[in-house]
Amino acid sequence: MASSRSLHTVHLAAFGAGNVVGLGVMSMAGIGVGITGTGLWLAVLVGGLGGAFALVPQLLASSSGDYPGGQYQQVGTLLPPVFGGIVAYILCFLVFDISAYALSAAQLLGLPTLPTRLTAALVVALFLGVHMLGARIAAIAQLVMAVLLAAALGTYVAVTMPHVRLANLAHYTFLGSPLAFLFACVYMTFMMNGVAGVANYAAVADRPRVTVPRAMRVSLLLVVVTYALICVADAGALPIAQVANRDLAVSLSAFIPAPVTVAFVVGGSAFALLTTLNAVVGCVAYPVASACADGWLPRELGEGARPEGGAGDARPRHEAEQPEAIGPGPGEAVLGLAGHPDDEALHGQHHRATVAARADDRHTVRPEHDGQHSRDHRRHGRERERRCHRHSDLEGRGLPEEQR
């Protein structure tokens, strides 16, 4: 899987929006209207505001540094590394989401000549192959599908919005208890926060400290506006009794021919599913590959998909805290095995030995009147200095004690 940093804000925003807008967009509005009333669009706005507040820590983390390992590396760096490992294990469970999306896509396609599970396996293999061709190819595919999805949803809004009546929106604005509306707001907040998954594309993003936070903000705005318009159009175009707990096809079919409605349902559902599937594959691949490189998962799982730059401090503690050999001492054996001792370290050790020997020589009280004794003392000092040089040199080469 190629990991060149070539994705810009528009590519990342497409992944972020695709990570949120799934198949539920076709039915969520009708179900929400049936539970909370025609004021569901207010819950969307409140959820968007809550999602913006919930996104602040992710924005700060993504803009504060380069984290090729995405959320896994962010957590493992800002918190004890074990929490990064936990995030990596949690991301592994997203493969079940990928399987569910693929099964839904296979059922939507309904190919008569292939079993549903085989079709789903082929769908997964197709998107894995797209990502293996490179992040740029996957991003272009995401952009194309996102544009087609936007065209389908835009058609729905353009057709139904002129028929919206304020009377329909004013009646049954809030159904049930206030807790139902509060639940809708919390649900929307949780759903909108899915744009935070853009952080997991930092390994393939151009200038990730800038483009990743910007893409999160752009995709959040796009998702909030899209869902708010759909909820207003669905709840206001027809009386609540006709749209409650129904999908978007009911309100759309009242104003356009049936074949166009069928095309909208099939095309919108398909691209909503596939954009989510494509986004989740990359959202899992890069952090998991980084976790494999750091030893939290088998390294073979991350072959060919390792993000550029590694994962920094987000490693298991027993690996992250290993001291680095910087010269003679505990690391002498390692340097000896490498066959290339650190010449600068040896030179520094020689210098320290010479200075120590000369300082010892200077602080020795020499007889001023006994010339022979003074000469012997100076000779002994020079021999001591040579011995220090020799001992330092043998230590620097990592020789065993019995061979020095």
Short mmCIF file of C-alpha atoms in Angstrom, two decimals:
data_model
loop_
_atom_site.label_atom_id
_atom_site.label_comp_id
_atom_site.label_asym_id
_atom_site.label_seq_id
_atom_site.Cartn_x
_atom_site.Cartn_y
_atom_site.Cartn_z
CA MET A 1 0.00 0.00 0.00
CA ALA A 2 1.61 3.20 -1.13
CA SER A 3 1.93 5.91 1.50
CA SER A 4 3.24 8.94 -0.36
CA ARG A 5 1.91 12.16 1.12
CA SER A 6 -0.23 13.37 -1.75
CA LEU A 7 -3.72 13.92 -0.30
CA HIS A 8 -5.00 17.48 0.03
CA THR A 9 -7.94 18.98 1.89
CA VAL A 10 -10.51 18.07 -0.76
CA HIS A 11 -9.48 14.39 -0.68
CA LEU A 12 -9.47 14.23 3.11
CA ALA A 13 -12.83 16.02 3.33
CA ALA A 14 -14.32 13.40 1.00
CA PHE A 15 -13.06 10.65 3.30
CA GLY A 16 -14.36 12.49 6.37
CA ALA A 17 -17.84 13.03 4.93
CA GLY A 18 -17.94 9.45 3.63
CA ASN A 19 -17.08 8.21 7.11
CA VAL A 20 -20.34 9.79 8.37
CA VAL A 21 -22.85 9.66 5.49
CA GLY A 22 -23.78 6.01 5.17
CA LEU A 23 -26.83 4.03 4.18
CA GLY A 24 -28.71 5.53 7.12
CA VAL A 25 -29.07 8.79 5.23
CA MET A 26 -31.88 7.19 3.22
CA SER A 27 -33.97 6.20 6.25
CA MET A 28 -32.66 8.19 9.22
CA ALA A 29 -34.77 11.29 8.51
CA GLY A 30 -38.08 9.41 8.40
CA ILE A 31 -37.33 7.35 11.51
CA GLY A 32 -36.17 10.45 13.37
CA VAL A 33 -39.31 12.38 12.42
CA GLY A 34 -41.42 9.49 13.70
CA ILE A 35 -39.61 9.56 17.06
CA THR A 36 -38.92 13.24 17.74
CA GLY A 37 -41.27 15.10 15.37
CA THR A 38 -40.75 17.51 12.50
CA GLY A 39 -38.17 19.43 14.57
CA LEU A 40 -35.55 16.80 13.79
CA TRP A 41 -33.61 19.41 11.82
CA LEU A 42 -33.09 21.29 15.10
CA ALA A 43 -31.53 18.16 16.57
CA VAL A 44 -29.19 18.07 13.58
CA LEU A 45 -28.02 21.64 14.27
CA VAL A 46 -27.60 20.95 17.99
CA GLY A 47 -25.73 17.73 17.16
CA GLY A 48 -23.50 19.63 14.76
CA LEU A 49 -22.65 22.13 17.49
CA GLY A 50 -21.97 19.32 19.95
CA GLY A 51 -19.85 17.55 17.36
CA ALA A 52 -17.82 20.72 16.87
CA PHE A 53 -17.09 20.92 20.61
CA ALA A 54 -16.28 17.20 20.76
CA LEU A 55 -13.91 17.65 17.82
CA VAL A 56 -11.78 20.32 19.55
CA PRO A 57 -9.33 17.87 21.24
CA GLN A 58 -8.85 16.03 17.95
CA LEU A 59 -8.23 19.29 16.11
CA LEU A 60 -5.65 20.38 18.70
CA ALA A 61 -3.87 17.02 18.60
CA SER A 62 -3.76 16.89 14.80
CA SER A 63 -2.50 20.46 14.46
CA SER A 64 0.14 20.13 17.20
CA GLY A 65 2.31 17.57 15.45
CA ASP A 66 2.75 15.05 12.66
CA TYR A 67 1.23 11.70 13.65
CA PRO A 68 1.51 9.23 10.74
CA GLY A 69 -0.06 6.58 12.96
CA GLY A 70 -3.23 8.64 13.31
CA GLN A 71 -5.31 8.33 16.45
CA TYR A 72 -3.29 5.33 17.59
CA GLN A 73 -0.09 7.35 17.66
CA GLN A 74 -1.75 10.43 19.14
CA VAL A 75 -3.10 8.48 22.09
CA GLY A 76 0.12 6.52 22.55
CA THR A 77 2.20 9.72 22.53
CA LEU A 78 0.02 11.98 24.67
CA LEU A 79 -0.86 9.19 27.13
CA PRO A 80 1.08 6.13 28.34
CA PRO A 81 1.90 3.94 25.31
CA VAL A 82 -0.36 1.12 26.49
CA PHE A 83 -3.39 3.28 25.64
CA GLY A 84 -2.14 3.56 22.08
CA GLY A 85 -2.02 -0.22 21.93
CA ILE A 86 -5.62 -0.38 23.15
CA VAL A 87 -6.66 2.00 20.35
CA ALA A 88 -4.90 -0.24 17.82
CA TYR A 89 -6.79 -3.29 19.08
CA ILE A 90 -10.11 -1.40 18.96
CA LEU A 91 -9.45 -0.36 15.36
CA CYS A 92 -9.01 -4.02 14.44
CA PHE A 93 -12.67 -4.61 15.26
CA LEU A 94 -13.70 -2.20 12.50
CA VAL A 95 -13.13 -5.06 10.06
CA PHE A 96 -16.58 -6.26 11.14
CA ASP A 97 -18.02 -2.92 10.01
CA ILE A 98 -16.30 -3.39 6.68
CA SER A 99 -17.89 -6.82 6.36
CA ALA A 100 -21.32 -5.43 7.22
CA TYR A 101 -21.01 -2.65 4.64
CA ALA A 102 -19.90 -5.15 2.01
CA LEU A 103 -22.82 -7.47 2.78
CA SER A 104 -25.27 -4.57 2.49
CA ALA A 105 -23.72 -3.55 -0.83
CA ALA A 106 -23.97 -7.13 -2.09
CA GLN A 107 -27.64 -7.31 -1.14
CA LEU A 108 -28.26 -3.98 -2.85
CA LEU A 109 -26.57 -5.19 -6.03
CA GLY A 110 -28.52 -8.45 -5.93
CA LEU A 111 -26.48 -10.24 -8.59
CA PRO A 112 -28.44 -13.41 -9.43
CA THR A 113 -25.41 -15.37 -10.61
CA LEU A 114 -23.32 -14.95 -7.44
CA PRO A 115 -24.05 -15.77 -3.80
CA THR A 116 -24.41 -12.72 -1.56
CA ARG A 117 -21.37 -13.52 0.56
CA LEU A 118 -19.18 -14.11 -2.45
CA THR A 119 -20.28 -10.76 -3.89
CA ALA A 120 -19.47 -9.12 -0.55
CA ALA A 121 -16.01 -10.71 -0.54
CA LEU A 122 -15.39 -9.40 -4.05
CA VAL A 123 -16.46 -5.90 -2.97
CA VAL A 124 -14.01 -5.96 -0.06
CA ALA A 125 -11.24 -7.29 -2.31
CA LEU A 126 -11.96 -4.52 -4.82
CA PHE A 127 -11.54 -1.72 -2.29
CA LEU A 128 -8.50 -3.33 -0.69
CA GLY A 129 -6.96 -3.48 -4.16
CA VAL A 130 -7.78 0.18 -4.75
CA HIS A 131 -5.98 1.18 -1.56
CA MET A 132 -3.02 -1.04 -2.43
CA LEU A 133 -2.66 0.90 -5.67
CA GLY A 134 -2.02 3.99 -3.58
CA ALA A 135 -3.76 6.53 -1.40
CA ARG A 136 -4.10 8.90 -4.35
CA ILE A 137 -6.05 6.32 -6.36
CA ALA A 138 -8.30 5.57 -3.38
CA ALA A 139 -8.86 9.31 -2.85
CA ILE A 140 -9.83 9.87 -6.49
CA ALA A 141 -12.29 6.97 -6.27
CA GLN A 142 -13.70 8.48 -3.08
CA LEU A 143 -14.10 11.87 -4.73
CA VAL A 144 -15.94 10.41 -7.71
CA MET A 145 -18.35 8.44 -5.51
CA ALA A 146 -18.84 11.42 -3.18
CA VAL A 147 -19.75 13.66 -6.13
CA LEU A 148 -22.28 11.10 -7.38
CA LEU A 149 -23.75 10.77 -3.88
CA ALA A 150 -23.95 14.56 -3.58
CA ALA A 151 -25.72 14.67 -6.95
CA ALA A 152 -28.31 12.14 -5.75
CA LEU A 153 -28.95 13.90 -2.43
CA GLY A 154 -28.88 17.30 -4.15
CA THR A 155 -31.54 16.09 -6.58
CA TYR A 156 -33.73 15.05 -3.66
CA VAL A 157 -33.38 18.43 -1.94
CA ALA A 158 -33.90 20.38 -5.18
CA VAL A 159 -37.09 18.46 -6.00
CA THR A 160 -38.72 18.44 -2.56
CA MET A 161 -37.62 21.77 -1.07
CA PRO A 162 -39.97 23.92 -3.20
CA HIS A 163 -42.89 21.92 -1.75
CA VAL A 164 -41.95 22.48 1.90
CA ARG A 165 -44.77 24.07 3.90
CA LEU A 166 -44.22 25.86 7.19
CA ALA A 167 -47.50 24.40 8.40
CA ASN A 168 -46.08 20.89 8.09
CA LEU A 169 -42.98 21.89 10.05
CA ALA A 170 -45.01 23.69 12.74
CA HIS A 171 -47.27 20.72 13.47
CA TYR A 172 -45.85 18.06 15.79
CA THR A 173 -42.49 19.79 16.03
CA PHE A 174 -41.71 17.79 19.15
CA LEU A 175 -43.22 14.36 19.77
CA GLY A 176 -43.01 12.43 22.99
CA SER A 177 -40.96 13.51 26.00
CA PRO A 178 -38.03 15.96 25.92
CA LEU A 179 -35.78 12.96 26.44
CA ALA A 180 -36.56 11.82 22.89
CA PHE A 181 -35.27 15.10 21.48
CA LEU A 182 -32.25 14.96 23.80
CA PHE A 183 -31.50 11.44 22.60
CA ALA A 184 -31.67 12.65 18.99
CA CYS A 185 -29.20 15.45 19.78
CA VAL A 186 -26.76 13.04 21.44
CA TYR A 187 -27.08 10.61 18.54
CA MET A 188 -26.38 13.37 16.04
CA THR A 189 -23.36 14.53 18.06
CA PHE A 190 -21.92 11.04 18.10
CA MET A 191 -22.56 10.61 14.38
CA MET A 192 -21.04 13.97 13.40
CA ASN A 193 -17.88 13.20 15.34
CA GLY A 194 -17.12 10.52 12.76
CA VAL A 195 -15.24 13.18 10.79
CA ALA A 196 -12.45 12.77 13.37
CA GLY A 197 -11.45 9.65 11.44
CA VAL A 198 -9.62 11.95 9.00
CA ALA A 199 -6.78 11.96 11.55
CA ASN A 200 -5.99 8.39 10.54
CA TYR A 201 -5.04 9.59 7.04
CA ALA A 202 -2.18 11.76 8.31
CA ALA A 203 0.36 9.27 6.93
CA VAL A 204 -0.70 10.08 3.37
CA ALA A 205 -1.71 13.73 3.79
CA ASP A 206 0.24 16.64 2.42
CA ARG A 207 1.16 18.97 5.31
CA PRO A 208 -1.01 17.00 7.76
CA ARG A 209 -0.82 19.60 10.52
CA VAL A 210 -2.75 21.96 8.22
CA THR A 211 -4.79 19.80 5.87
CA VAL A 212 -6.11 17.26 8.40
CA PRO A 213 -7.74 19.79 10.80
CA ARG A 214 -9.04 21.82 7.86
CA ALA A 215 -10.60 18.73 6.27
CA MET A 216 -12.31 17.88 9.57
CA ARG A 217 -13.90 21.31 9.75
CA VAL A 218 -14.96 21.26 6.09
CA SER A 219 -16.44 17.76 6.24
CA LEU A 220 -18.30 18.54 9.49
CA LEU A 221 -19.87 21.62 7.89
CA LEU A 222 -20.85 19.66 4.78
CA VAL A 223 -22.43 16.86 6.80
CA VAL A 224 -24.41 19.21 9.06
CA VAL A 225 -25.78 21.24 6.13
CA THR A 226 -26.64 18.09 4.15
CA TYR A 227 -28.52 16.38 6.98
CA ALA A 228 -30.32 19.58 8.00
CA LEU A 229 -31.58 20.17 4.44
CA ILE A 230 -32.70 16.55 4.08
CA CYS A 231 -34.59 16.65 7.40
CA VAL A 232 -36.33 19.91 6.53
CA ALA A 233 -37.29 18.65 3.06
CA ASP A 234 -38.53 15.29 4.32
CA ALA A 235 -40.55 16.70 7.24
CA GLY A 236 -41.95 19.74 5.45
CA ALA A 237 -42.86 18.52 1.97
CA LEU A 238 -45.66 16.19 3.15
CA PRO A 239 -47.74 15.84 6.33
CA ILE A 240 -45.99 13.95 9.12
CA ALA A 241 -48.40 11.02 8.84
CA GLN A 242 -47.06 10.25 5.36
CA VAL A 243 -43.33 10.50 6.07
CA ALA A 244 -42.92 9.29 9.65
CA ASN A 245 -40.84 6.09 9.79
CA ARG A 246 -40.55 6.04 5.98
CA ASP A 247 -37.46 6.44 3.81
CA LEU A 248 -36.79 9.35 1.48
CA ALA A 249 -38.31 7.59 -1.51
CA VAL A 250 -41.84 8.22 -0.15
CA SER A 251 -41.54 12.00 -0.16
CA LEU A 252 -39.60 12.03 -3.43
CA SER A 253 -42.07 9.79 -5.28
CA ALA A 254 -44.83 12.31 -4.67
CA PHE A 255 -43.19 14.78 -7.04
CA ILE A 256 -41.22 12.79 -9.66
CA PRO A 257 -41.85 9.64 -11.75
CA ALA A 258 -41.28 6.24 -10.17
CA PRO A 259 -38.29 5.24 -12.36
CA VAL A 260 -36.40 8.33 -11.24
CA THR A 261 -37.22 7.52 -7.63
CA VAL A 262 -35.90 3.99 -8.06
CA ALA A 263 -32.69 5.32 -9.60
CA PHE A 264 -32.32 7.72 -6.69
CA VAL A 265 -32.81 5.00 -4.09
CA VAL A 266 -30.44 2.52 -5.73
CA GLY A 267 -27.76 5.05 -6.66
CA GLY A 268 -27.93 7.01 -3.42
CA SER A 269 -27.85 3.89 -1.26
CA ALA A 270 -25.00 2.34 -3.23
CA PHE A 271 -22.74 5.38 -3.14
CA ALA A 272 -23.55 6.08 0.52
CA LEU A 273 -22.43 2.55 1.35
CA LEU A 274 -19.35 2.51 -0.87
CA THR A 275 -18.03 5.89 0.28
CA THR A 276 -18.24 4.68 3.86
CA LEU A 277 -16.61 1.36 3.03
CA ASN A 278 -13.75 3.04 1.17
CA ALA A 279 -13.21 5.56 3.97
CA VAL A 280 -13.16 2.92 6.72
CA VAL A 281 -10.57 0.76 4.88
CA GLY A 282 -8.04 3.59 4.91
CA CYS A 283 -9.09 4.69 8.39
CA VAL A 284 -8.07 1.27 9.70
CA ALA A 285 -5.10 0.49 7.45
CA TYR A 286 -2.63 3.25 8.36
CA PRO A 287 -2.93 3.21 12.18
CA VAL A 288 -2.88 -0.59 12.27
CA ALA A 289 0.19 -0.66 10.02
CA SER A 290 1.92 1.74 12.39
CA ALA A 291 0.94 -0.42 15.37
CA CYS A 292 2.39 -3.46 13.58
CA ALA A 293 5.67 -1.63 13.03
CA ASP A 294 5.78 -0.77 16.75
CA GLY A 295 5.17 -4.34 17.88
CA TRP A 296 1.61 -4.15 19.17
CA LEU A 297 0.43 -6.43 16.36
CA PRO A 298 2.25 -9.00 14.20
CA ARG A 299 4.61 -7.13 11.92
CA GLU A 300 3.55 -9.23 8.93
CA LEU A 301 0.11 -7.60 9.01
CA GLY A 302 1.62 -4.21 8.28
CA GLU A 303 3.94 -5.20 5.44
CA GLY A 304 3.62 -2.78 2.54
CA ALA A 305 1.31 -0.42 4.43
CA ARG A 306 3.65 1.13 6.99
CA PRO A 307 3.09 4.90 7.20
CA GLU A 308 6.01 7.18 6.58
CA GLY A 309 7.75 8.38 9.67
CA GLY A 310 6.92 5.52 12.01
CA ALA A 311 4.94 5.99 15.17
CA GLY A 312 7.42 7.78 17.36
CA ASP A 313 6.75 7.28 21.05
CA ALA A 314 3.60 5.23 20.54
CA ARG A 315 5.42 1.97 21.10
CA PRO A 316 5.24 -0.69 23.79
CA ARG A 317 6.98 0.64 26.88
CA HIS A 318 9.66 -2.06 26.87
CA GLU A 319 10.69 -0.86 23.38
CA ALA A 320 10.08 2.86 23.71
CA GLU A 321 12.22 3.25 26.83
CA GLN A 322 15.34 1.42 25.64
CA PRO A 323 18.37 3.70 26.14
CA GLU A 324 20.43 4.55 23.12
CA ALA A 325 24.10 3.53 23.10
CA ILE A 326 26.08 6.75 22.82
CA GLY A 327 29.61 5.67 23.46
CA PRO A 328 31.85 3.39 25.55
CA GLY A 329 30.24 1.85 28.60
CA PRO A 330 27.18 -0.43 28.51
CA GLY A 331 26.94 -0.07 24.73
CA GLU A 332 30.56 -1.05 24.02
CA ALA A 333 29.68 -4.61 23.07
CA VAL A 334 27.06 -3.38 20.58
CA LEU A 335 29.54 -1.05 18.98
CA GLY A 336 32.11 -3.85 18.84
CA LEU A 337 29.65 -6.14 17.05
CA ALA A 338 28.90 -3.41 14.57
CA GLY A 339 32.61 -3.17 13.76
CA HIS A 340 32.60 0.62 13.67
CA PRO A 341 33.46 2.18 17.06
CA ASP A 342 32.56 5.78 17.62
CA ASP A 343 35.80 7.59 16.88
CA GLU A 344 34.63 10.82 18.44
CA ALA A 345 33.74 9.05 21.68
CA LEU A 346 37.17 7.39 21.79
CA HIS A 347 38.87 10.68 21.13
CA GLY A 348 36.93 12.29 23.96
CA GLN A 349 37.85 9.47 26.33
CA HIS A 350 41.52 9.79 25.42
CA HIS A 351 41.36 13.48 26.07
CA ARG A 352 39.74 13.01 29.48
CA ALA A 353 42.36 10.44 30.46
CA THR A 354 45.17 12.81 29.45
CA VAL A 355 43.68 15.71 31.38
CA ALA A 356 43.20 13.56 34.48
CA ALA A 357 46.77 12.30 34.35
CA ARG A 358 48.22 15.78 33.92
CA ALA A 359 46.06 17.17 36.71
CA ASP A 360 47.27 14.42 39.03
CA ASP A 361 50.83 15.16 37.98
CA ARG A 362 50.42 18.87 38.66
CA HIS A 363 48.98 18.35 42.13
CA THR A 364 51.85 16.09 43.21
CA VAL A 365 54.38 17.82 45.49
CA ARG A 366 57.73 17.67 43.79
CA PRO A 367 61.04 18.17 45.70
CA GLU A 368 62.66 21.37 44.52
CA HIS A 369 66.20 20.47 45.52
CA ASP A 370 66.47 16.80 44.71
CA GLY A 371 66.87 16.84 40.90
CA GLN A 372 67.11 13.07 40.46
CA HIS A 373 63.96 12.45 42.47
CA SER A 374 62.14 15.13 40.49
CA ARG A 375 63.14 13.57 37.18
CA ASP A 376 62.03 10.11 38.37
CA HIS A 377 58.70 11.55 39.42
CA ARG A 378 58.15 13.18 36.03
CA ARG A 379 59.07 9.91 34.26
CA HIS A 380 56.57 8.01 36.36
CA GLY A 381 53.93 10.59 35.49
CA ARG A 382 54.55 10.11 31.76
CA GLU A 383 54.32 6.33 32.12
CA ARG A 384 51.06 6.69 34.03
CA GLU A 385 49.74 8.90 31.24
CA ARG A 386 50.66 6.29 28.58
CA ARG A 387 48.97 3.56 30.61
CA CYS A 388 45.80 5.66 30.77
CA HIS A 389 45.89 6.10 26.99
CA ARG A 390 46.35 2.39 26.44
CA HIS A 391 43.61 1.40 28.89
CA SER A 392 41.20 3.90 27.36
CA ASP A 393 41.92 2.60 23.86
CA LEU A 394 41.32 -1.03 24.87
CA GLU A 395 38.08 -0.12 26.60
CA GLY A 396 36.85 1.78 23.53
CA ARG A 397 37.46 -1.27 21.29
CA GLY A 398 35.27 -3.43 23.56
CA LEU A 399 37.98 -6.06 24.27
CA PRO A 400 37.32 -8.51 27.09
CA GLU A 401 39.07 -7.88 30.38
CA GLU A 402 41.43 -10.86 29.99
CA GLN A 403 42.70 -9.60 26.60
CA ARG A 404 43.43 -6.02 27.71
#
